[in-house]
Amino acid sequence: MVVIESARRNTPATRIFAFGLFALLLALLSLWSLTIGTTAIPLGDALRAIISEGTSHQDVVISTIRLPRVLTAIIVGSTLGVAGALMQAVTNNPLASPDLLGISAGAAFAVVISIVFFDAQSPLVFLWFAFGGAAVAGILVYMVASTGVSGVTPVKLALSGAVPAPRDIAIGVPDRQVQSLLEEP
């Protein structure tokens, strides 16, 4: 009986209703976000500032600070959600995350390398090194997972990403489990 009830809830109409409800909630919260801040701006004035190009202090605050902040938050949040869904779909693992696949460790390792060897101090430089480190780590994890007869599987991807982080290997401190496997009996 539980399976039948669950199947009824996952209909296209239910999905459309849920999507519409969340879109409405996003719109309401975005409008509310335009009105709050150091200077409280009434909703009517905020909407007027979006529609027309006024020169009052409130219009400038809405058009140059608050509206770009809200739009950036929506775009970044959507992008992160899509990235997470893609990672879970590609690995066929609902628990897939950048930590599990070693991507976060690769990004952190590359930033440390940029600081130690290249004396990097700019956040922009950190960003590019982190991006490159994450990409290299992702490629390495995929290459390790693709070895063998069966090719890439979700389990092999998770295990390949969960091996000792590059920072641990670089300083010679692998996980205790890996270290015990390396020791001869």
CSV table of C-alpha atoms in Angstrom, one decimal:
chain,number,residue,atom,x,y,z
A,1,MET,CA,0.0,0.0,0.0
A,2,VAL,CA,2.9,2.4,0.7
A,3,VAL,CA,4.3,1.8,-2.7
A,4,ILE,CA,1.0,2.7,-4.4
A,5,GLU,CA,0.6,5.9,-2.3
A,6,SER,CA,4.2,6.9,-3.1
A,7,ALA,CA,3.6,6.3,-6.8
A,8,ARG,CA,0.5,8.5,-6.7
A,9,ARG,CA,2.5,11.4,-5.2
A,10,ASN,CA,5.1,11.4,-8.0
A,11,THR,CA,2.9,12.4,-10.8
A,12,PRO,CA,3.6,15.2,-13.4
A,13,ALA,CA,0.8,17.3,-11.8
A,14,THR,CA,2.4,17.0,-8.4
A,15,ARG,CA,5.8,18.0,-9.8
A,16,ILE,CA,4.4,21.0,-11.6
A,17,PHE,CA,2.6,22.1,-8.5
A,18,ALA,CA,5.8,21.7,-6.4
A,19,PHE,CA,7.8,23.6,-9.0
A,20,GLY,CA,5.3,26.4,-9.1
A,21,LEU,CA,5.1,26.6,-5.3
A,22,PHE,CA,8.9,26.8,-5.0
A,23,ALA,CA,9.1,29.4,-7.8
A,24,LEU,CA,6.5,31.5,-6.0
A,25,LEU,CA,8.4,31.1,-2.7
A,26,LEU,CA,11.6,32.2,-4.5
A,27,ALA,CA,9.9,35.3,-5.9
A,28,LEU,CA,8.5,36.3,-2.6
A,29,LEU,CA,11.7,35.8,-0.7
A,30,SER,CA,13.6,37.7,-3.5
A,31,LEU,CA,11.2,40.7,-3.2
A,32,TRP,CA,11.5,40.6,0.6
A,33,SER,CA,15.3,40.6,0.2
A,34,LEU,CA,15.1,43.8,-1.8
A,35,THR,CA,13.3,45.6,1.1
A,36,ILE,CA,15.6,44.6,4.0
A,37,GLY,CA,19.1,46.0,4.7
A,38,THR,CA,20.7,48.9,6.5
A,39,THR,CA,18.0,51.2,5.1
A,40,ALA,CA,14.5,49.7,5.1
A,41,ILE,CA,12.8,50.3,1.8
A,42,PRO,CA,9.1,49.7,1.4
A,43,LEU,CA,8.1,47.1,-1.2
A,44,GLY,CA,6.3,49.6,-3.4
A,45,ASP,CA,9.5,51.8,-3.6
A,46,ALA,CA,11.6,48.7,-4.3
A,47,LEU,CA,9.4,47.6,-7.2
A,48,ARG,CA,9.3,51.2,-8.5
A,49,ALA,CA,13.1,51.3,-8.5
A,50,ILE,CA,13.3,48.1,-10.5
A,51,ILE,CA,10.8,49.3,-13.2
A,52,SER,CA,12.0,52.9,-13.5
A,53,GLU,CA,15.5,54.4,-13.5
A,54,GLY,CA,15.2,56.9,-10.6
A,55,THR,CA,18.0,58.9,-9.1
A,56,SER,CA,16.9,58.8,-5.5
A,57,HIS,CA,19.1,57.1,-2.8
A,58,GLN,CA,16.6,54.2,-2.6
A,59,ASP,CA,16.6,53.7,-6.3
A,60,VAL,CA,20.4,53.6,-6.5
A,61,VAL,CA,20.6,51.2,-3.6
A,62,ILE,CA,18.1,48.8,-5.2
A,63,SER,CA,19.5,48.9,-8.7
A,64,THR,CA,23.2,48.8,-7.8
A,65,ILE,CA,23.4,46.7,-4.6
A,66,ARG,CA,20.3,44.8,-3.7
A,67,LEU,CA,19.0,43.6,-7.1
A,68,PRO,CA,22.5,42.4,-8.3
A,69,ARG,CA,22.9,40.6,-5.0
A,70,VAL,CA,19.6,38.8,-5.3
A,71,LEU,CA,20.2,37.8,-8.9
A,72,THR,CA,23.7,36.6,-8.1
A,73,ALA,CA,22.3,34.5,-5.2
A,74,ILE,CA,19.7,32.9,-7.5
A,75,ILE,CA,22.2,32.1,-10.2
A,76,VAL,CA,24.9,30.7,-7.9
A,77,GLY,CA,22.3,28.6,-5.9
A,78,SER,CA,20.9,27.2,-9.1
A,79,THR,CA,24.3,26.4,-10.5
A,80,LEU,CA,25.4,24.6,-7.3
A,81,GLY,CA,22.1,22.6,-7.3
A,82,VAL,CA,22.6,21.6,-11.0
A,83,ALA,CA,26.3,20.7,-10.3
A,84,GLY,CA,25.3,18.5,-7.4
A,85,ALA,CA,22.5,16.8,-9.4
A,86,LEU,CA,24.9,16.2,-12.2
A,87,MET,CA,27.6,14.7,-9.9
A,88,GLN,CA,25.0,12.4,-8.4
A,89,ALA,CA,23.6,11.4,-11.8
A,90,VAL,CA,27.0,10.7,-13.4
A,91,THR,CA,28.3,8.6,-10.5
A,92,ASN,CA,24.9,7.0,-10.0
A,93,ASN,CA,25.4,7.6,-6.3
A,94,PRO,CA,22.9,9.8,-4.3
A,95,LEU,CA,25.6,10.5,-1.8
A,96,ALA,CA,28.2,11.8,-4.3
A,97,SER,CA,29.9,15.0,-3.2
A,98,PRO,CA,33.1,16.9,-4.0
A,99,ASP,CA,34.5,15.6,-0.8
A,100,LEU,CA,33.8,12.0,-1.5
A,101,LEU,CA,35.3,12.2,-5.0
A,102,GLY,CA,38.5,14.0,-3.9
A,103,ILE,CA,37.7,17.2,-5.8
A,104,SER,CA,37.7,19.4,-2.7
A,105,ALA,CA,41.1,18.0,-1.6
A,106,GLY,CA,42.5,18.6,-5.1
A,107,ALA,CA,41.4,22.2,-5.0
A,108,ALA,CA,42.8,22.8,-1.5
A,109,PHE,CA,46.1,21.1,-2.4
A,110,ALA,CA,46.5,23.3,-5.5
A,111,VAL,CA,45.9,26.4,-3.5
A,112,VAL,CA,48.5,25.4,-1.0
A,113,ILE,CA,51.0,24.7,-3.8
A,114,SER,CA,50.2,28.2,-5.2
A,115,ILE,CA,51.0,29.8,-1.8
A,116,VAL,CA,54.1,27.7,-1.1
A,117,PHE,CA,55.8,27.6,-4.5
A,118,PHE,CA,54.5,30.7,-6.3
A,119,ASP,CA,53.9,33.0,-3.4
A,120,ALA,CA,50.4,33.6,-4.5
A,121,GLN,CA,48.4,36.1,-2.4
A,122,SER,CA,45.5,37.2,-4.5
A,123,PRO,CA,42.1,35.6,-4.1
A,124,LEU,CA,41.8,35.6,-7.9
A,125,VAL,CA,45.0,33.5,-8.2
A,126,PHE,CA,43.6,31.1,-5.5
A,127,LEU,CA,40.5,30.8,-7.5
A,128,TRP,CA,42.3,29.7,-10.7
A,129,PHE,CA,44.6,27.3,-8.8
A,130,ALA,CA,41.6,25.8,-7.0
A,131,PHE,CA,39.8,25.3,-10.2
A,132,GLY,CA,42.8,23.7,-11.9
A,133,GLY,CA,43.4,21.5,-8.8
A,134,ALA,CA,39.8,20.3,-8.7
A,135,ALA,CA,39.9,19.5,-12.4
A,136,VAL,CA,43.2,17.6,-12.1
A,137,ALA,CA,41.9,15.7,-9.1
A,138,GLY,CA,38.6,14.8,-10.9
A,139,ILE,CA,40.6,13.5,-13.9
A,140,LEU,CA,42.9,11.5,-11.7
A,141,VAL,CA,40.0,10.0,-9.8
A,142,TYR,CA,38.3,9.1,-13.0
A,143,MET,CA,41.5,7.5,-14.4
A,144,VAL,CA,42.0,5.4,-11.3
A,145,ALA,CA,38.4,4.3,-11.3
A,146,SER,CA,38.5,3.4,-15.0
A,147,THR,CA,41.2,0.8,-14.5
A,148,GLY,CA,40.2,-2.8,-14.5
A,149,VAL,CA,38.0,-5.0,-16.6
A,150,SER,CA,34.6,-3.5,-15.6
A,151,GLY,CA,35.5,0.1,-16.3
A,152,VAL,CA,34.1,2.9,-14.2
A,153,THR,CA,31.5,2.0,-11.6
A,154,PRO,CA,30.0,4.1,-8.9
A,155,VAL,CA,31.8,2.1,-6.2
A,156,LYS,CA,35.2,2.4,-7.9
A,157,LEU,CA,34.6,6.2,-8.3
A,158,ALA,CA,33.8,6.6,-4.6
A,159,LEU,CA,36.7,4.4,-3.5
A,160,SER,CA,39.1,6.2,-5.9
A,161,GLY,CA,38.1,9.6,-4.5
A,162,ALA,CA,38.2,8.4,-0.9
A,163,VAL,CA,41.9,7.3,-1.1
A,164,PRO,CA,44.2,9.5,1.0
A,165,ALA,CA,44.0,13.1,0.0
A,166,PRO,CA,46.8,14.6,-2.0
A,167,ARG,CA,47.8,16.7,1.0
A,168,ASP,CA,48.2,13.6,3.1
A,169,ILE,CA,50.4,11.9,0.4
A,170,ALA,CA,52.4,15.0,-0.1
A,171,ILE,CA,53.4,15.3,3.6
A,172,GLY,CA,53.7,11.5,4.0
A,173,VAL,CA,50.8,10.9,6.4
A,174,PRO,CA,48.4,8.5,4.8
A,175,ASP,CA,45.3,7.3,6.6
A,176,ARG,CA,45.9,4.7,9.3
A,177,GLN,CA,44.0,2.1,7.4
A,178,VAL,CA,46.1,2.6,4.3
A,179,GLN,CA,49.2,2.6,6.3
A,180,SER,CA,48.3,-0.7,8.0
A,181,LEU,CA,47.6,-2.2,4.5
A,182,LEU,CA,51.1,-1.2,3.3
A,183,GLU,CA,52.9,-2.7,6.3
A,184,GLU,CA,54.0,-6.3,5.8
A,185,PRO,CA,52.6,-8.9,8.2
